[in-house]
């Protein structure tokens, strides 16, 4: 009988925990998200296959956009997420492949990628085959997000001077009509932004009352979403450097299409006003190697490279904006950058993301990354996959970042593929100049459900000679560990208990030490791109009586005077 009672209590506790998690997840949603989720599931419009509107005469010439690397490696062979497959083997909806891979298959990014002109024959055949083998409203390719990206890529391809036969225009019109009835108002964020952008692209190329209606709908949505999604410091509100780069591409594309259509002047002005700030934000949140930092969902190779975006902006008449101040506090976004000589510290003092849309958030509050010159030294774990599963959860978890985990818990309750329950809230972030150095200080309350409602506080002290990270957990009776993840090219050596050497690929040597001797080295992984896993080492430091300190000494003065 006793065992039965214990089992029943355990089941009740499990159900209570699930209900609490569900409540913490959904209570932040906007009412429109809830209402439109029901509408999206219940409303199933029939495809409209009427003849397409005519092609418009445009007011100006299309400017060459930013390019990605080629993803079509043969007439029917694709390379997405570092995984190659052939259409003959998988078709257009291969269930054995991750959904993100299948989404990419329907984007048609390669139409405008590097070296696309040499693959024009392949592109024409692939478009014709896609139309023939993907009937309207059927399969992954007709979900609103891939439909949106495909419309934009097809329109860009047409504006680049490629022929647009009747079947191309007809399919494009059917896709735009379908999308206009399947807007992702239940998701909002970058999905709705992409939907609206696609309608503006379709309504610019195709004329008549239909084209005008698509353009008007897209414009109306973006005039609301642009100030909502682009923060006052230029950052994208999902607080991911990768999604910020994608948002910058979107804004540049909108400027390009609105100029040649000579319409929506208020939206055009709003986009133009944000470019310089968005460029500066991306520069601030990138390492000296020119690539993005890894906070929240972030990976290299998804968005166009930073130099491609800069070149695109310049072709549109904008001066390249880069981070020049040694200390930058992106207060609205919640990120800080400190640069002393060739050493760069990037720190996350931010919210996990917009409260109603934290799908790309990681449990990485108070994490940081550190570079010397073109070499990364301390890195967050990165992102190699989406979807469901243990590895996705692990990569989103606190222990995969340069953070402190208390009682083995995540600072924010990341669950499923894109869900967050209880979230860490930053406390009193400060960026202070002290003498020759800079001090960053902040706390968070992500562990408030644990005994004593503990807070985690972190202080970074950086003067160009040493970087010191001091951690405090306000309930010292709880077990806590600080994680410091090294780039795969960094070799770590221990020369004594609690201290040793870091040897970079260039041969530069740094010393490290901790506040106690209980630290240990472990082997883990780093994920700079989707589908990529690299072996790396980590230093894990238990907090003693709720406190710890980790120091990296540069063994030289990296200040500008040296």
Coordinates of N, CA, C and O in Angstrom, one line a residue, residues 64-173:
X64 N 22.0 44.1 -57.0 CA 22.4 42.7 -56.7 C 22.4 42.5 -55.2 O 23.0 43.2 -54.5
X65 N 21.7 41.5 -54.7 CA 21.5 41.3 -53.2 C 22.7 40.6 -52.6 O 23.7 40.2 -53.3
X66 N 22.7 40.4 -51.3 CA 23.7 39.5 -50.6 C 23.6 38.1 -51.1 O 22.5 37.6 -51.4
X67 N 24.7 37.4 -51.2 CA 24.7 36.0 -51.7 C 25.1 35.1 -50.6 O 25.9 35.4 -49.7
X68 N 24.6 33.9 -50.7 CA 25.0 32.7 -49.8 C 26.0 31.9 -50.6 O 26.1 32.0 -51.9
X69 N 26.6 30.9 -50.0 CA 27.4 29.9 -50.7 C 26.5 29.0 -51.4 O 25.3 28.8 -51.1
X70 N 27.0 28.4 -52.5 CA 26.2 27.5 -53.4 C 25.6 26.3 -52.6 O 26.4 25.8 -51.8
X71 N 24.4 26.0 -52.8 CA 23.8 24.8 -52.1 C 23.3 23.8 -53.1 O 23.0 22.7 -52.7
X72 N 23.4 24.1 -54.4 CA 23.0 23.2 -55.5 C 24.4 22.7 -56.1 O 25.0 23.4 -56.8
X73 N 24.7 21.5 -55.7 CA 26.1 20.9 -56.1 C 26.0 20.0 -57.3 O 27.0 19.5 -57.7
X74 N 24.9 19.8 -57.9 CA 24.6 19.1 -59.1 C 23.3 19.4 -59.6 O 22.5 20.1 -58.9
X75 N 22.9 18.9 -60.8 CA 21.6 19.3 -61.3 C 20.4 19.1 -60.4 O 19.5 19.8 -60.3
X76 N 20.5 18.0 -59.6 CA 19.5 17.7 -58.6 C 20.0 17.3 -57.2 O 19.4 16.7 -56.4
X77 N 21.2 17.8 -57.0 CA 21.9 17.4 -55.7 C 22.0 18.7 -54.8 O 22.5 19.7 -55.3
X78 N 21.6 18.5 -53.6 CA 21.6 19.7 -52.6 C 22.6 19.4 -51.5 O 22.8 18.3 -51.1
X79 N 23.2 20.5 -51.0 CA 24.0 20.5 -49.8 C 23.4 21.5 -48.8 O 23.6 22.7 -49.0
X80 N 22.7 21.0 -47.8 CA 22.2 21.8 -46.8 C 22.6 21.3 -45.4 O 22.7 20.1 -45.2
X81 N 22.9 22.3 -44.5 CA 23.3 21.9 -43.1 C 24.4 20.9 -43.1 O 24.5 20.0 -42.2
X82 N 25.3 21.0 -44.0 CA 26.5 20.2 -44.2 C 26.1 18.7 -44.4 O 26.9 17.8 -44.1
X83 N 25.0 18.5 -45.1 CA 24.5 17.2 -45.4 C 24.1 17.2 -46.9 O 23.2 18.0 -47.3
X84 N 24.6 16.3 -47.7 CA 24.3 16.3 -49.2 C 23.3 15.2 -49.5 O 23.5 14.1 -49.0
X85 N 22.3 15.5 -50.3 CA 21.4 14.5 -50.8 C 21.0 14.8 -52.2 O 21.1 15.9 -52.7
X86 N 20.5 13.8 -52.9 CA 20.0 14.0 -54.3 C 18.5 13.8 -54.3 O 17.9 12.9 -53.7
X87 N 17.9 14.6 -55.2 CA 16.4 14.6 -55.3 C 15.9 13.2 -55.7 O 14.8 12.8 -55.3
X88 N 16.7 12.5 -56.5 CA 16.3 11.1 -57.0 C 16.2 10.2 -55.8 O 15.4 9.2 -55.9
X89 N 16.9 10.4 -54.7 CA 16.8 9.5 -53.6 C 15.8 9.9 -52.5 O 15.3 9.1 -51.8
X90 N 15.6 11.2 -52.4 CA 14.7 11.7 -51.3 C 13.4 12.3 -51.7 O 12.5 12.5 -50.9
X91 N 13.3 12.7 -53.0 CA 12.2 13.5 -53.4 C 12.1 14.8 -52.7 O 13.1 15.4 -52.2
X92 N 10.9 15.4 -52.7 CA 10.7 16.8 -52.1 C 10.3 16.7 -50.7 O 10.2 17.8 -50.1
X93 N 10.1 15.6 -50.1 CA 9.5 15.5 -48.8 C 10.1 14.3 -48.0 O 9.3 13.6 -47.4
X94 N 11.4 14.1 -48.1 CA 12.0 12.9 -47.5 C 11.9 12.9 -46.0 O 12.5 13.7 -45.3
X95 N 11.0 12.1 -45.5 CA 10.8 12.0 -44.0 C 12.0 11.6 -43.2 O 12.0 11.9 -42.0
X96 N 13.0 11.0 -43.9 CA 14.2 10.6 -43.1 C 15.1 11.8 -42.8 O 16.0 11.7 -42.0
X97 N 14.8 13.0 -43.4 CA 15.6 14.1 -43.2 C 15.0 15.1 -42.2 O 13.7 15.2 -42.1
X98 N 15.8 15.9 -41.4 CA 15.2 16.9 -40.5 C 14.4 17.9 -41.2 O 14.6 18.2 -42.4
X99 N 13.4 18.4 -40.6 CA 12.5 19.3 -41.2 C 13.2 20.6 -41.7 O 12.8 21.1 -42.8
X100 N 14.2 21.0 -41.0 CA 14.9 22.2 -41.4 C 15.6 21.9 -42.7 O 15.7 22.8 -43.6
X101 N 16.2 20.7 -42.9 CA 16.8 20.4 -44.2 C 15.7 20.5 -45.3 O 16.0 21.0 -46.4
X102 N 14.6 19.9 -45.1 CA 13.5 19.9 -46.1 C 13.0 21.3 -46.4 O 12.7 21.7 -47.5
X103 N 13.0 22.2 -45.3 CA 12.6 23.6 -45.6 C 13.6 24.2 -46.5 O 13.2 24.9 -47.5
X104 N 14.9 24.0 -46.3 CA 15.9 24.6 -47.2 C 15.8 24.1 -48.6 O 16.0 24.9 -49.5
X105 N 15.4 22.9 -48.8 CA 15.2 22.3 -50.1 C 14.1 23.1 -50.9 O 14.2 23.2 -52.2
X106 N 13.2 23.7 -50.2 CA 12.1 24.5 -50.9 C 12.4 26.0 -50.9 O 11.5 26.7 -51.4
X107 N 13.4 26.5 -50.3 CA 13.7 27.9 -50.3 C 14.2 28.4 -51.6 O 14.0 29.6 -52.0
X108 N 15.0 27.6 -52.3 CA 15.6 28.0 -53.6 C 16.6 29.1 -53.4 O 16.8 30.0 -54.2
X109 N 17.4 29.1 -52.3 CA 18.4 30.1 -52.1 C 19.5 30.1 -53.2 O 20.1 31.1 -53.5
X110 N 19.7 28.9 -53.8 CA 20.8 28.8 -54.8 C 20.5 29.7 -56.0 O 21.5 30.0 -56.8
X111 N 19.3 30.1 -56.3 CA 19.0 30.9 -57.4 C 19.8 32.2 -57.4 O 20.1 32.8 -58.4
X112 N 20.1 32.7 -56.2 CA 20.8 34.0 -56.0 C 22.1 33.8 -55.2 O 22.6 34.8 -54.7
X113 N 22.7 32.6 -55.2 CA 23.9 32.3 -54.5 C 25.2 32.7 -55.3 O 25.1 33.1 -56.5
X114 N 26.3 32.6 -54.7 CA 27.6 32.8 -55.3 C 27.7 31.9 -56.5 O 27.5 30.7 -56.4
X115 N 28.0 32.4 -57.7 CA 28.2 31.7 -58.9 C 26.9 31.2 -59.5 O 26.9 30.2 -60.3
X116 N 25.8 31.8 -59.2 CA 24.5 31.3 -59.7 C 24.3 31.3 -61.2 O 23.7 30.4 -61.8
X117 N 24.9 32.3 -61.8 CA 24.8 32.4 -63.3 C 25.3 31.1 -64.0 O 24.7 30.7 -65.0
X118 N 26.3 30.5 -63.5 CA 26.8 29.3 -64.1 C 25.9 28.1 -63.9 O 26.0 27.1 -64.6
X119 N 24.9 28.2 -63.1 CA 24.0 27.1 -62.8 C 22.5 27.4 -63.3 O 21.6 26.8 -62.9
X120 N 22.4 28.4 -64.2 CA 21.1 28.8 -64.7 C 20.3 27.7 -65.3 O 19.1 27.6 -65.1
X121 N 20.9 26.8 -66.1 CA 20.2 25.7 -66.7 C 19.7 24.8 -65.7 O 18.5 24.3 -65.8
X122 N 20.5 24.5 -64.6 CA 20.0 23.7 -63.5 C 18.8 24.3 -62.9 O 17.8 23.7 -62.5
X123 N 18.9 25.6 -62.6 CA 17.8 26.4 -61.9 C 16.5 26.3 -62.7 O 15.4 26.0 -62.1
X124 N 16.6 26.5 -64.0 CA 15.4 26.5 -64.8 C 14.7 25.1 -64.7 O 13.5 25.0 -64.6
X125 N 15.5 24.1 -64.9 CA 15.0 22.7 -64.8 C 14.4 22.4 -63.4 O 13.3 21.8 -63.3
X126 N 15.1 22.9 -62.4 CA 14.6 22.6 -61.0 C 13.3 23.3 -60.7 O 12.4 22.8 -60.0
X127 N 13.2 24.6 -61.2 CA 11.9 25.3 -61.0 C 10.8 24.6 -61.7 O 9.7 24.4 -61.1
X128 N 11.0 24.2 -62.9 CA 10.0 23.5 -63.7 C 9.6 22.2 -62.9 O 8.4 21.8 -62.9
X129 N 10.6 21.5 -62.4 CA 10.3 20.2 -61.7 C 9.5 20.5 -60.4 O 8.6 19.7 -60.1
X130 N 9.9 21.5 -59.7 CA 9.2 21.8 -58.4 C 7.8 22.1 -58.7 O 6.9 21.6 -58.0
X131 N 7.5 22.9 -59.7 CA 6.1 23.2 -60.1 C 5.3 21.9 -60.4 O 4.2 21.7 -59.9
X132 N 5.9 21.0 -61.1 CA 5.2 19.8 -61.6 C 5.0 18.8 -60.4 O 4.0 18.1 -60.4
X133 N 5.9 18.8 -59.5 CA 5.9 17.8 -58.4 C 5.4 18.2 -57.1 O 5.4 17.4 -56.1
X134 N 5.1 19.5 -57.0 CA 4.6 20.1 -55.7 C 3.2 20.8 -55.9 O 3.2 22.0 -56.0
X135 N 2.2 20.0 -56.1 CA 0.9 20.6 -56.3 C 0.5 21.6 -55.2 O 0.9 21.4 -54.1
X136 N -0.3 22.6 -55.5 CA -0.6 23.6 -54.6 C -1.2 23.1 -53.3 O -2.0 22.1 -53.3
X137 N -0.7 23.6 -52.2 CA -1.1 23.4 -50.8 C -0.8 22.0 -50.3 O -1.4 21.5 -49.4
X138 N 0.2 21.3 -51.0 CA 0.5 20.0 -50.6 C 2.0 19.8 -50.2 O 2.9 20.2 -51.0
X139 N 2.3 19.3 -49.0 CA 3.7 19.0 -48.6 C 4.4 20.2 -47.9 O 3.9 21.3 -47.8
X140 N 5.6 19.9 -47.5 CA 6.4 20.8 -46.7 C 6.6 22.1 -47.4 O 6.6 23.2 -46.8
X141 N 6.8 22.1 -48.7 CA 7.1 23.3 -49.5 C 6.0 24.3 -49.5 O 6.3 25.5 -49.9
X142 N 4.8 23.9 -49.1 CA 3.7 24.9 -49.1 C 3.4 25.4 -47.7 O 2.4 26.1 -47.6
X143 N 4.2 25.0 -46.7 CA 4.0 25.7 -45.4 C 4.4 27.2 -45.6 O 5.2 27.5 -46.5
X144 N 3.8 28.1 -44.8 CA 4.0 29.5 -45.1 C 5.4 30.0 -45.1 O 5.8 30.8 -45.9
X145 N 6.3 29.5 -44.2 CA 7.6 30.0 -44.1 C 8.4 29.6 -45.3 O 9.0 30.5 -46.0
X146 N 8.5 28.4 -45.7 CA 9.3 28.1 -47.0 C 8.6 28.7 -48.2 O 9.3 29.1 -49.1
X147 N 7.3 28.8 -48.2 CA 6.7 29.5 -49.3 C 7.1 31.0 -49.4 O 7.4 31.5 -50.5
X148 N 7.2 31.6 -48.2 CA 7.7 33.0 -48.2 C 9.1 33.2 -48.8 O 9.3 34.1 -49.6
X149 N 10.0 32.4 -48.3 CA 11.4 32.5 -48.7 C 11.5 32.2 -50.2 O 12.3 32.8 -50.9
X150 N 10.7 31.2 -50.7 CA 10.8 30.8 -52.1 C 10.3 31.9 -53.0 O 10.9 32.2 -54.0
X151 N 9.2 32.6 -52.6 CA 8.6 33.7 -53.4 C 9.7 34.8 -53.5 O 9.9 35.3 -54.6
X152 N 10.4 35.1 -52.4 CA 11.4 36.2 -52.5 C 12.5 35.7 -53.4 O 13.0 36.5 -54.3
X153 N 13.0 34.5 -53.3 CA 14.1 34.1 -54.1 C 13.7 34.0 -55.6 O 14.5 34.3 -56.5
X154 N 12.5 33.6 -55.9 CA 12.0 33.5 -57.3 C 11.9 34.9 -57.9 O 12.3 35.2 -59.0
X155 N 11.4 35.9 -57.1 CA 11.3 37.3 -57.6 C 12.7 37.9 -57.8 O 12.9 38.6 -58.8
X156 N 13.6 37.6 -56.8 CA 15.0 38.1 -57.0 C 15.5 37.6 -58.3 O 16.2 38.3 -59.1
X157 N 15.3 36.3 -58.6 CA 15.8 35.6 -59.8 C 15.3 36.3 -61.0 O 16.0 36.6 -62.0
X158 N 14.0 36.6 -61.0 CA 13.3 37.3 -62.1 C 13.9 38.7 -62.3 O 14.1 39.1 -63.5
X159 N 14.1 39.4 -61.2 CA 14.5 40.8 -61.3 C 16.0 40.8 -61.8 O 16.5 41.9 -62.2
X160 N 16.7 39.7 -61.6 CA 18.1 39.7 -62.1 C 18.2 39.5 -63.6 O 19.3 39.4 -64.1
X161 N 17.1 39.4 -64.3 CA 17.1 39.3 -65.7 C 16.8 38.0 -66.3 O 16.8 37.8 -67.5
X162 N 16.4 37.0 -65.5 CA 16.1 35.7 -66.0 C 14.7 35.6 -66.6 O 13.8 36.4 -66.1
X163 N 14.5 34.8 -67.5 CA 13.2 34.7 -68.2 C 12.1 34.1 -67.2 O 12.4 33.3 -66.3
X164 N 10.9 34.7 -67.4 CA 9.8 34.2 -66.5 C 8.7 33.7 -67.4 O 7.7 34.4 -67.7
X165 N 8.7 32.4 -67.8 CA 7.7 31.9 -68.6 C 6.3 31.8 -67.9 O 6.2 32.1 -66.7
X166 N 5.3 31.5 -68.6 CA 3.9 31.6 -68.1 C 3.8 30.7 -66.9 O 3.2 31.1 -65.9
X167 N 4.4 29.5 -66.9 CA 4.2 28.5 -65.8 C 4.9 29.1 -64.5 O 4.4 28.9 -63.4
X168 N 6.0 29.8 -64.7 CA 6.7 30.4 -63.5 C 5.8 31.5 -62.9 O 5.5 31.5 -61.7
X169 N 5.2 32.4 -63.7 CA 4.4 33.5 -63.2 C 3.1 32.9 -62.6 O 2.6 33.4 -61.6
X170 N 2.6 31.9 -63.3 CA 1.3 31.2 -62.7 C 1.6 30.6 -61.4 O 0.8 30.9 -60.4
X171 N 2.7 29.9 -61.2 CA 3.0 29.3 -59.9 C 3.2 30.4 -58.9 O 2.8 30.3 -57.7
X172 N 3.9 31.4 -59.2 CA 4.2 32.5 -58.3 C 2.9 33.1 -57.8 O 2.8 33.4 -56.6
X173 N 2.0 33.3 -58.7 CA 0.7 33.9 -58.3 C 0.0 33.0 -57.4 O -0.6 33.4 -56.3

